[in-house]
Short mmCIF file of C-alpha atoms and ligand atoms in Angstrom, two decimals:
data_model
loop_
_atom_site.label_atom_id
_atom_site.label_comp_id
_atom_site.label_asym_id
_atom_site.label_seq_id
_atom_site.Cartn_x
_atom_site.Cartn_y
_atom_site.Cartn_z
CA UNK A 27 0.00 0.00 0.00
CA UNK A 28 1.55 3.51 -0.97
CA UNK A 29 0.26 6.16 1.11
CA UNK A 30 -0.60 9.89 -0.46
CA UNK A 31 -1.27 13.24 1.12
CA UNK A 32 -2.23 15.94 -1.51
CA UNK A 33 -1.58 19.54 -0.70
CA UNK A 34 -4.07 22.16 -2.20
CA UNK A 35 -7.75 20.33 -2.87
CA UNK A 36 -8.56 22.81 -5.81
CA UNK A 37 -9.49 21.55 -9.23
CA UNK A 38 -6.41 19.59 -9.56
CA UNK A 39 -5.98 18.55 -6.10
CA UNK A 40 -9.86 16.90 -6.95
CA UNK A 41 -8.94 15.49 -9.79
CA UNK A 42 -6.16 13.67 -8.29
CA UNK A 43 -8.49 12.86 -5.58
CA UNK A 44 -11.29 11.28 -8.39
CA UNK A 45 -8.68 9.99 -10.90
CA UNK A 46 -7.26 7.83 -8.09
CA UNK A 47 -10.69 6.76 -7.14
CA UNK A 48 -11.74 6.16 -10.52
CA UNK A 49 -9.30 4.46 -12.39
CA UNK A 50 -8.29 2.57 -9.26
CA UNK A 51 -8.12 -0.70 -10.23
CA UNK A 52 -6.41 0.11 -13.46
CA UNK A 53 -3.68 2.00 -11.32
CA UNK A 54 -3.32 -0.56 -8.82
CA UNK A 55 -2.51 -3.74 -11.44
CA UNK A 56 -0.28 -1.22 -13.32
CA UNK A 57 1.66 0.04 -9.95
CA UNK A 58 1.74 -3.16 -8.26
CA UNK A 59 0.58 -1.81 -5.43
CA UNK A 60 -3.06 0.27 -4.08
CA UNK A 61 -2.56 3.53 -3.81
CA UNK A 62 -4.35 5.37 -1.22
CA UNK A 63 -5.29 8.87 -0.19
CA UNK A 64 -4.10 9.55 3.17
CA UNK A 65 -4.56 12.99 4.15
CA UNK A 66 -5.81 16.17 1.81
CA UNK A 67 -4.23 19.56 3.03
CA UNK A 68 -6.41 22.67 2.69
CA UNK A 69 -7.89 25.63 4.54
CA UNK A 70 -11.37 25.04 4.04
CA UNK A 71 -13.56 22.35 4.96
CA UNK A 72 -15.23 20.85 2.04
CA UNK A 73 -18.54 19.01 3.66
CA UNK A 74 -19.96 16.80 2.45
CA UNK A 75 -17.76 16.27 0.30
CA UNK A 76 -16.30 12.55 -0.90
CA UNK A 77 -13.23 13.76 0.49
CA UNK A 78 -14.16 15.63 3.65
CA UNK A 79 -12.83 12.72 6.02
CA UNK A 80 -9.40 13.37 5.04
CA UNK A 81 -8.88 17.33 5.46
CA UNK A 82 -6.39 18.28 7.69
CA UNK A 83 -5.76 22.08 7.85
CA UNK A 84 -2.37 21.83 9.42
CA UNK A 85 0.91 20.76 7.34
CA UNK A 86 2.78 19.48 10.35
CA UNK A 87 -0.07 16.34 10.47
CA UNK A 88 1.00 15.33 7.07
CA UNK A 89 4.36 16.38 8.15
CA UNK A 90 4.51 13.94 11.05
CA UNK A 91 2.50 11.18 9.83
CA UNK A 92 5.39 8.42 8.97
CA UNK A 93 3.00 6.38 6.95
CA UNK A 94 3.30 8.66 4.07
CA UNK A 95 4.99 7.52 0.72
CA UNK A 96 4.19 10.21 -1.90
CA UNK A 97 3.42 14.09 -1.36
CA UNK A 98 1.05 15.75 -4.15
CA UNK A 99 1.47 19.62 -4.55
CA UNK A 100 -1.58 21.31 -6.20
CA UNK A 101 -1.22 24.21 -4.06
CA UNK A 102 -0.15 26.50 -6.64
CA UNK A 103 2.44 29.92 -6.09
CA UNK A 104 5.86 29.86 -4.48
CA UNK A 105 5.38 29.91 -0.58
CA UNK A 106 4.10 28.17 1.22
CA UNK A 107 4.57 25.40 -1.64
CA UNK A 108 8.29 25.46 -1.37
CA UNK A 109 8.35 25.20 2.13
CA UNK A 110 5.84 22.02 2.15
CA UNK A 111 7.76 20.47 -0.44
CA UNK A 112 11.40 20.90 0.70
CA UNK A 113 10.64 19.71 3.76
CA UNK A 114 8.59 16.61 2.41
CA UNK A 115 11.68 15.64 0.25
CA UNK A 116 14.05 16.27 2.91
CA UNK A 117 12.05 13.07 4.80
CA UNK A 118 12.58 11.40 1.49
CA UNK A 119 8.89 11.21 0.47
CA UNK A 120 8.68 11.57 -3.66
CA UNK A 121 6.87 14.91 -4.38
CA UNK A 122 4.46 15.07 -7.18
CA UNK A 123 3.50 18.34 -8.73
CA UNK A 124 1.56 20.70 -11.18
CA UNK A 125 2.90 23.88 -10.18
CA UNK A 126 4.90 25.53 -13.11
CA UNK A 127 5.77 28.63 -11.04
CA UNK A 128 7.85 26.43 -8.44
CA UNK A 129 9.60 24.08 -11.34
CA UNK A 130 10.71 27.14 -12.78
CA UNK A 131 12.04 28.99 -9.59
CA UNK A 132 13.38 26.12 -7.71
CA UNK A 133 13.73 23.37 -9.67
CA UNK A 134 17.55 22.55 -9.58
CA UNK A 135 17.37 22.50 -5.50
CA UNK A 136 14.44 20.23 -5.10
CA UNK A 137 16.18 17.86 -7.80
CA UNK A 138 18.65 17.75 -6.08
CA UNK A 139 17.70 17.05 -2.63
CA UNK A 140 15.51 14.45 -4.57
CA UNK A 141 19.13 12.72 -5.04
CA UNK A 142 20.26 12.48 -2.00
CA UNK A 143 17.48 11.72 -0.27
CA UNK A 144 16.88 8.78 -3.20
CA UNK A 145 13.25 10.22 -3.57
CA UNK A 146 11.81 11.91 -6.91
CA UNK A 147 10.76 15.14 -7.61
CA UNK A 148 7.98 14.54 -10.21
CA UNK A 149 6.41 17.59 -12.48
CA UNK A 150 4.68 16.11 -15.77
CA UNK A 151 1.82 18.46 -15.17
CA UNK A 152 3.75 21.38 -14.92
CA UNK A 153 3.83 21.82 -18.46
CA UNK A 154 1.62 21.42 -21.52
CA UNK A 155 -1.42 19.70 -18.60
CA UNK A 156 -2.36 16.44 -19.93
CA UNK A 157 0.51 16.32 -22.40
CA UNK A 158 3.27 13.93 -21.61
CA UNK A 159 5.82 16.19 -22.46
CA UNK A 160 8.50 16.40 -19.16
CA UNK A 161 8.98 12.30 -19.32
CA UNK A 162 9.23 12.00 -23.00
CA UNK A 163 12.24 14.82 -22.80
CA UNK A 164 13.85 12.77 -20.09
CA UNK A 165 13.76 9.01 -21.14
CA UNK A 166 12.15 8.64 -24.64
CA UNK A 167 14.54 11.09 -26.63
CA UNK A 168 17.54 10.74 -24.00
CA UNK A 169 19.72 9.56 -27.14
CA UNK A 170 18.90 12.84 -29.02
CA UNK A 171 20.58 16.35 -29.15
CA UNK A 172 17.46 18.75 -28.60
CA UNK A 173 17.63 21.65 -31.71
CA UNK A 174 14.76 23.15 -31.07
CA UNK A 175 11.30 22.89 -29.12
CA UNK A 176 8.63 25.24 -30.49
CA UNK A 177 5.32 24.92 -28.45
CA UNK A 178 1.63 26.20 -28.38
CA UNK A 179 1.68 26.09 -24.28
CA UNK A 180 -0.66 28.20 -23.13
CA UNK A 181 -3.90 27.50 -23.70
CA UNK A 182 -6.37 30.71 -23.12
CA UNK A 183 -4.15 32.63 -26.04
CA UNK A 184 -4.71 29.93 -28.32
CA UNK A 185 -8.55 29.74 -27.65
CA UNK A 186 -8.61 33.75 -28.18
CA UNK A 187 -6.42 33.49 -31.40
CA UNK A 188 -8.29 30.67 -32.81
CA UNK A 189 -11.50 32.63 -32.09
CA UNK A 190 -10.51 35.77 -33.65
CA UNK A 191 -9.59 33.84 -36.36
CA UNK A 192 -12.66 31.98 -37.00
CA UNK A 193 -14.94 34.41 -36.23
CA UNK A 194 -13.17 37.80 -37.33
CA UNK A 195 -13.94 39.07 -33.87
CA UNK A 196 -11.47 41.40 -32.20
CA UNK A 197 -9.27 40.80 -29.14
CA UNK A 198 -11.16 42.48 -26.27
CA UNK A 199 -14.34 41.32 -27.53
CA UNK A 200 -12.95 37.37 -27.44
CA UNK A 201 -11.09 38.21 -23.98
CA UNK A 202 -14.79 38.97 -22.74
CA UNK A 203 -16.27 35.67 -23.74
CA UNK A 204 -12.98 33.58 -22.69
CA UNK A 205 -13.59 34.41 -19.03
CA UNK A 206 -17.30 34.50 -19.45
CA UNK A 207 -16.88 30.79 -20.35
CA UNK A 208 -13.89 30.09 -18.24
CA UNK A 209 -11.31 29.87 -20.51
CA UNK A 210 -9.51 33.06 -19.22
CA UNK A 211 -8.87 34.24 -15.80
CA UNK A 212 -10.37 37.35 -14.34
CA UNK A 213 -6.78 38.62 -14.33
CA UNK A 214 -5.68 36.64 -17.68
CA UNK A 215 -2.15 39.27 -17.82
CA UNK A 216 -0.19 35.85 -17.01
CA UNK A 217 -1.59 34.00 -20.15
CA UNK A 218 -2.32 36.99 -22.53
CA UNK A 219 1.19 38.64 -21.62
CA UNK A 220 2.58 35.48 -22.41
CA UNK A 221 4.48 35.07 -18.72
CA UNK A 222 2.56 31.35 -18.39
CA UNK A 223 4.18 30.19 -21.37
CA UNK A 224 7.33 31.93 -20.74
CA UNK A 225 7.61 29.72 -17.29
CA UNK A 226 6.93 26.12 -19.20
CA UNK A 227 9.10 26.61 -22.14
CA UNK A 228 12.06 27.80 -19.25
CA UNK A 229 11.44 24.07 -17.71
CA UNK A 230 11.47 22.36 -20.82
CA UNK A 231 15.24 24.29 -22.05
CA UNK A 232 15.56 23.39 -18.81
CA UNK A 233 15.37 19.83 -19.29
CA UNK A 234 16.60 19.74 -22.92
CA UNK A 235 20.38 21.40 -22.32
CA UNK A 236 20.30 20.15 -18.41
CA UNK A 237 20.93 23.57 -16.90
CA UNK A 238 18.45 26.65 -15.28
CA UNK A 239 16.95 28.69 -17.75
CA UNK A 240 15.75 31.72 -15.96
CA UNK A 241 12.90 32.57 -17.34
CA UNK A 242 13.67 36.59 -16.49
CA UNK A 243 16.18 36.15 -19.11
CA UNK A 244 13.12 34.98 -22.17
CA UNK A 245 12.17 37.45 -24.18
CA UNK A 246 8.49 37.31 -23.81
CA UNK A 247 5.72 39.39 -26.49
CA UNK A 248 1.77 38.47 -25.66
CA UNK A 249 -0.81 38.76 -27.85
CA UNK A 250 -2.81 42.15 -26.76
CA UNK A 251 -1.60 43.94 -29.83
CA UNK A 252 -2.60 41.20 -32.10
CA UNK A 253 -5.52 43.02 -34.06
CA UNK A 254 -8.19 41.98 -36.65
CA UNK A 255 -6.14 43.27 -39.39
CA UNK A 256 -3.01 41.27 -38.53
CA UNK A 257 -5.39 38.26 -38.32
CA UNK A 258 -6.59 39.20 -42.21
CA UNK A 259 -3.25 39.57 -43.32
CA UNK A 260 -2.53 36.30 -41.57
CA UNK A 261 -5.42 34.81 -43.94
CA UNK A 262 -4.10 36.29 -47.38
CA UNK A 263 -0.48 34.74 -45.74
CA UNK A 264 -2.82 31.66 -45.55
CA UNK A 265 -0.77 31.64 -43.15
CA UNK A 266 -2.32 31.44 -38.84
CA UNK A 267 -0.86 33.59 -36.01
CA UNK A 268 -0.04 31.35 -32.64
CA UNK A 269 1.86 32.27 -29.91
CA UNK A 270 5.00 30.18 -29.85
CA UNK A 271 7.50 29.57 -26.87
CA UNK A 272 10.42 28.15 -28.58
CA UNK A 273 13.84 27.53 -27.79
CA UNK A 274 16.37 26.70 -30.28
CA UNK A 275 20.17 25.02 -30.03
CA UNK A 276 22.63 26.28 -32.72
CA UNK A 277 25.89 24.95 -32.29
CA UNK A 278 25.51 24.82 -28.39
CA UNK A 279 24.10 28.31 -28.54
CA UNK A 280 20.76 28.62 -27.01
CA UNK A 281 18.39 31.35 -28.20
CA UNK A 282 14.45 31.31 -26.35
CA UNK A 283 11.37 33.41 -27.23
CA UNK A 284 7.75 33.61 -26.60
CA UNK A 285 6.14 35.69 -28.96
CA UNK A 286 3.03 35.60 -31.72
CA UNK A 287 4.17 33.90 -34.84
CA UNK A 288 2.74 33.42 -38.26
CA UNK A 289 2.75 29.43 -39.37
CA UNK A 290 1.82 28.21 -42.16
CA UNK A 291 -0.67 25.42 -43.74
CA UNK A 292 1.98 22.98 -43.46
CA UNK A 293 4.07 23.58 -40.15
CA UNK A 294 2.75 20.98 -37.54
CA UNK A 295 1.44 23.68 -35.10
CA UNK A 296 -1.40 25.18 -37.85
CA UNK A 297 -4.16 23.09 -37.17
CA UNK A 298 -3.73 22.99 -33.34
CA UNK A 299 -6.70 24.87 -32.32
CA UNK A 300 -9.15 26.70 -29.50
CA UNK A 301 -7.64 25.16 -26.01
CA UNK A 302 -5.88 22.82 -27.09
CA UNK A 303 -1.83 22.71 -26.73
CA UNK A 304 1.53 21.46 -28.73
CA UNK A 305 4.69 21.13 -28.19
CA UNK A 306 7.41 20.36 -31.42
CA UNK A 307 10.63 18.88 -30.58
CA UNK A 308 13.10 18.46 -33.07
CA UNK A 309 15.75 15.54 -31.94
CA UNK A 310 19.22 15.52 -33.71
CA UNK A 311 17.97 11.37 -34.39
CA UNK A 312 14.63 11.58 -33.93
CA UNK A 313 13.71 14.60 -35.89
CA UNK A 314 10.59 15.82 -35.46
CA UNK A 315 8.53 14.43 -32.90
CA UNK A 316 4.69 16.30 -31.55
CA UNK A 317 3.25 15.40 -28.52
CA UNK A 318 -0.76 16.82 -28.18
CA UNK A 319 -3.29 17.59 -26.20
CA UNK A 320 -5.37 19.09 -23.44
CA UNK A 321 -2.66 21.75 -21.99
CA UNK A 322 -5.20 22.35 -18.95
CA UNK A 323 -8.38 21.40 -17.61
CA UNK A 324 -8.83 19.31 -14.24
CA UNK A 325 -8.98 15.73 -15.43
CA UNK A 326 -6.30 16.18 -18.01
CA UNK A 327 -3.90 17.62 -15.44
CA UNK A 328 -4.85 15.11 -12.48
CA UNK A 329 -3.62 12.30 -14.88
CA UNK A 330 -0.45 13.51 -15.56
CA UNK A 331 -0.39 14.02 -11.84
CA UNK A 332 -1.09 10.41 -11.16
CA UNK A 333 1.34 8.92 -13.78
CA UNK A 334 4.04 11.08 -11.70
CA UNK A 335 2.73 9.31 -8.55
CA UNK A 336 2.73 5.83 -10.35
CA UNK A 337 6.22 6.49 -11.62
CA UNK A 338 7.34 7.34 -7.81
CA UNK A 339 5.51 4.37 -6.42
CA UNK A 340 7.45 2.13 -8.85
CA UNK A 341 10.90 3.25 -7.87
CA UNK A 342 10.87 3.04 -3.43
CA UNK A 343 14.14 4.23 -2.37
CA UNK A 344 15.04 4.87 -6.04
CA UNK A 345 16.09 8.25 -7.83
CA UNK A 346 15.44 8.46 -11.39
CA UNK A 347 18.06 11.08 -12.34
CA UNK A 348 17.22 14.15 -13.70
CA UNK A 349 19.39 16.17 -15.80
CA UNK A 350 19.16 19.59 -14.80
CA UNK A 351 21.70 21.42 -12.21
CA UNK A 352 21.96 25.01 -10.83
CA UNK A 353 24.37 26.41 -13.41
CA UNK A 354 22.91 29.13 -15.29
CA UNK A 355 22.45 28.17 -19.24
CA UNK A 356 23.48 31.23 -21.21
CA UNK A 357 20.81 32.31 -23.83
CA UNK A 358 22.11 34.26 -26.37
CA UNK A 359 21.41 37.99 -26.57
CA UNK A 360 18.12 38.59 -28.13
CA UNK A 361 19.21 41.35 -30.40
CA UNK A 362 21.24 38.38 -32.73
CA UNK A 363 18.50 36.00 -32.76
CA UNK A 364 17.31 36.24 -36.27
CA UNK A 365 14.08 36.20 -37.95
CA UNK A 366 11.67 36.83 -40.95
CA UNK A 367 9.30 39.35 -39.62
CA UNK A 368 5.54 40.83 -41.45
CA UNK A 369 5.72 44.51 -41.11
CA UNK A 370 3.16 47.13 -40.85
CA UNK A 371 3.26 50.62 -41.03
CA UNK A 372 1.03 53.54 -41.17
CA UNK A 373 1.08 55.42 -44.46
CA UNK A 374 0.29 54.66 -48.05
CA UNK A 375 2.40 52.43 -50.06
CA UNK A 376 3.49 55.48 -51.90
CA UNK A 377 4.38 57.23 -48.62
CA UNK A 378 6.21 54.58 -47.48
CA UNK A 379 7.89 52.04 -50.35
CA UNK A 380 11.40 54.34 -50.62
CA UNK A 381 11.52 54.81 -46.50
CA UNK A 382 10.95 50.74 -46.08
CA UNK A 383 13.69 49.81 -48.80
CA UNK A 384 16.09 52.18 -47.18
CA UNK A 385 15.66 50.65 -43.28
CA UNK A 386 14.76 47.02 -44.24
CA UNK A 387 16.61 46.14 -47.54
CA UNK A 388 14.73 44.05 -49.86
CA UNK A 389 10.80 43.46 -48.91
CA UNK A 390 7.98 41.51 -50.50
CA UNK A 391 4.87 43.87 -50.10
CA UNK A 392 1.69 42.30 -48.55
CA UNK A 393 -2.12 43.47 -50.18
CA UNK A 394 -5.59 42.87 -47.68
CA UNK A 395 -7.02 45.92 -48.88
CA UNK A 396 -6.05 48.68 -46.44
CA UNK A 397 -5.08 51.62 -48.18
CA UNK A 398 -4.25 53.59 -45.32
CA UNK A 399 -1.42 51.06 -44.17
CA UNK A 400 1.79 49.11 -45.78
CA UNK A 401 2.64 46.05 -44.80
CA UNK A 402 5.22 44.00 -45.85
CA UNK A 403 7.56 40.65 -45.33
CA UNK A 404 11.52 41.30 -44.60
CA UNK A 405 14.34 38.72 -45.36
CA UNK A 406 15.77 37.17 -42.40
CA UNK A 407 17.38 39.33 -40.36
CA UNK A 408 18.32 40.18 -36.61
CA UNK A 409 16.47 41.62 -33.83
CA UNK A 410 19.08 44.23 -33.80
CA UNK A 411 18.99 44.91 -37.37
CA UNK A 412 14.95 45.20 -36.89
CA UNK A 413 15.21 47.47 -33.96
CA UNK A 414 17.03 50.21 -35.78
CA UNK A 415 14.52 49.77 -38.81
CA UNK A 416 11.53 50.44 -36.95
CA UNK A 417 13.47 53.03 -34.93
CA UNK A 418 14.55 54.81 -38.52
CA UNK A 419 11.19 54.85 -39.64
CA UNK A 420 9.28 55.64 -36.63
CA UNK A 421 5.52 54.67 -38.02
CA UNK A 422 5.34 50.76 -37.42
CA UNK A 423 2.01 49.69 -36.21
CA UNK A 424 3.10 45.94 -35.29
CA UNK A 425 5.25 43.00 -36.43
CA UNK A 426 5.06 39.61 -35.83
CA UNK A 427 7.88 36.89 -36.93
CA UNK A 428 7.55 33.95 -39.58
CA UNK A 429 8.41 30.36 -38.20
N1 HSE B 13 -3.75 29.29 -17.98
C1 HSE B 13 -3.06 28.14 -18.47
C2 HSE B 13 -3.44 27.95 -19.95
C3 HSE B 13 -3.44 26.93 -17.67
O1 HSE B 13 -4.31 28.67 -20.44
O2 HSE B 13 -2.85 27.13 -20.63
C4 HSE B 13 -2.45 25.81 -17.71
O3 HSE B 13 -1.18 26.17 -17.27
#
């Protein structure tokens, strides 16, 4: 029998709870062994509730109570999360969690206490929800050199870019529905302002070149100026704007963005739609390899929870190592990361054509039937080099790079 406590009894913390209790059987000839929910940790009471036996509203119960195997954090923010977990590692229980904001801050350090104390810090649900993406980087493509990772992580942004693309709606008016169906948080600046998927693609460079990628040092562009317009010209691109976090390995150079992006009909990330996420990874052996799904939702997550508490039942007294110390990974500067951008500017073509040739060089003009704009495509060039182009010309409404 492998006792649990879960920490946090919010939607994921219930769907641990229920996909435990659900899929028991399943889980138990698949483990080896019945797992069991000890002890839940919140401040509330939840009665009459399934659960409501098992609520303790002090740590130091779970903290104390030897007959615990496996810790579940679905707490959510840094502290007291950190706190509760450190110290459930440091008693060499296997900690199992969702919360992206802790992977990214303090990954390293609960790894490696992990080590020593031959536990496991688990986190497949930290990015991409459902998606088995942290295991697959780990174990299944091990053998490979990782060139680049370019993934649709956040859900919410792709649900309001999707719907502004089906339904030529604009970006406030989609924002309003989102939340109205629960797609977008009352405060959605973490999703819309890209920070969410700034935090998962950090773990996954993370993971991929085995050092901390801070995510303070990602260059990170939302999707609030993304207007109806730059959806149209997206359309006569037949081309789809997504926000990508990518990170890319040239040569042992690593360069990271999040930022909208323009794909086209045949780049594997076009037709992955409304909530739903993607993440590409490109393998030196492999090559291209897409793992997708639900990137949120309560079920979805709770599963990859569970396989993480599965995984740690399976390996007692066992550290499966993890590849990812406390040295800083260098990302190169973002003004040499280069790109193929879609320009516009305010003006008429006439106004503008000599200005554009003189800043940007070469550019193939772009038609949707605004005369009282330009737009254009550049060749590929640097951020710097882009910089002091829309600097030069001082009229450029938005951009938004080619992948
Ligand atoms: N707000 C996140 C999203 C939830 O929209 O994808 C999962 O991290």
């Amino acid at each position: 029998m492998i006792n649990v406590s879960i920490l946090g009894y919010g939607t994921i913390g219930s769907g641990v709870f229920q996909v435990l209790k659900e899929n028991c059987q399943i889980i138990k000839e698949r483990t080896g062994e019945e797992i069991k929910v000890k002890s839940i940790l919140d401040l509330r009471d939840f009665k009459g509730d399934h659960a409501e036996e098992l609520i303790v509203h002090d740590f130091k119960e779970i903290d104390g109570d030897s007959s615990i195997n496996i810790v579940v954090e679905t707490m959510g923010g840094l502290h007291p999360a950190y706190e509760f977990v450190k110290a459930s590692l440091e008693k060499g229980r296997s900690v199992c969690t969702s919360n992206k904001a802790l992977v990214a801050a303090f990954g390293p350090e609960l790894i490696n206490i992990a080590e020593e104390k031959k536990c496991n810090f688990l986190f497949e649900a930290s990015v991409g929800g459902g998606i088995p993406i942290i295991r697959p980087l780990k174990s299944s493509l091990a053998p490979d050199i990782i060139e680049q990772i370019s993934g649709i992580l956040n859900g919410t942004t792709n649900y309001i870019l999707t719907e502004m693309t089906e339904k030529g709606a604009d970006f406030e008016t989609v924002l309003k529905d989102a939340q109205a169906k629960g797609y977008a948080e009352k405060d959605p600046s973490a999703d819309i302002e890209g920070y969410d998927a700034c935090r998962k693609i950090a773990i996954l460079a993370s993971l991929a070149y085995g050092h901390q990628t801070d995510f303070k040092d990602i260059y990170t562009e939302g999707i609030t100026k993304i207007t109806d317009r730059d959806i149209n010209y997206a359309k006569k691109l037949k081309s789809k704007i997504k926000i990508i976090a990518s990170c890319k390995n040239t040569g042992g150079k690593v360069s990271a963005m999040v930022a909208p992006g323009l794909v086209n009909a045949t780049h594997p990330l076009y037709s992955v739609d409304g909530v739903f996420n993607a993440i590409l990874v490109k393998g030196n052996m492999a090559g291209d390899v897409m793992f997708y799904g639900q990137g949120a939702g309560k079920l979805a997550t709770a599963s990859a929870v569970v396989s993480d508490i599965i995984e740690a039942a399976k390996h007692p007294g066992i550290n499966i190592k993890t590849i990812w110390d406390n040295q800083k990974l260098e990302i190169v500067p973002f003004k040499e990361n280069i790109s193929k951008f879609f320009v516009r500017v305010s003006g008429t073509k006439a106004e503008n054509e000599t200005k554009v040739k003189e800043a940007f060089g070469n550019v193939i003009p772009v038609e949707a039937g605004y005369s009282d704009e330009y737009a254009f495509i550049t060749e590929e060039i640097t951020e710097g080099t882009y910089a002091s182009a829309e600097k030069s010309l001082g009229n450029i409404i938005n951009k938004i790079r080619f992948h």
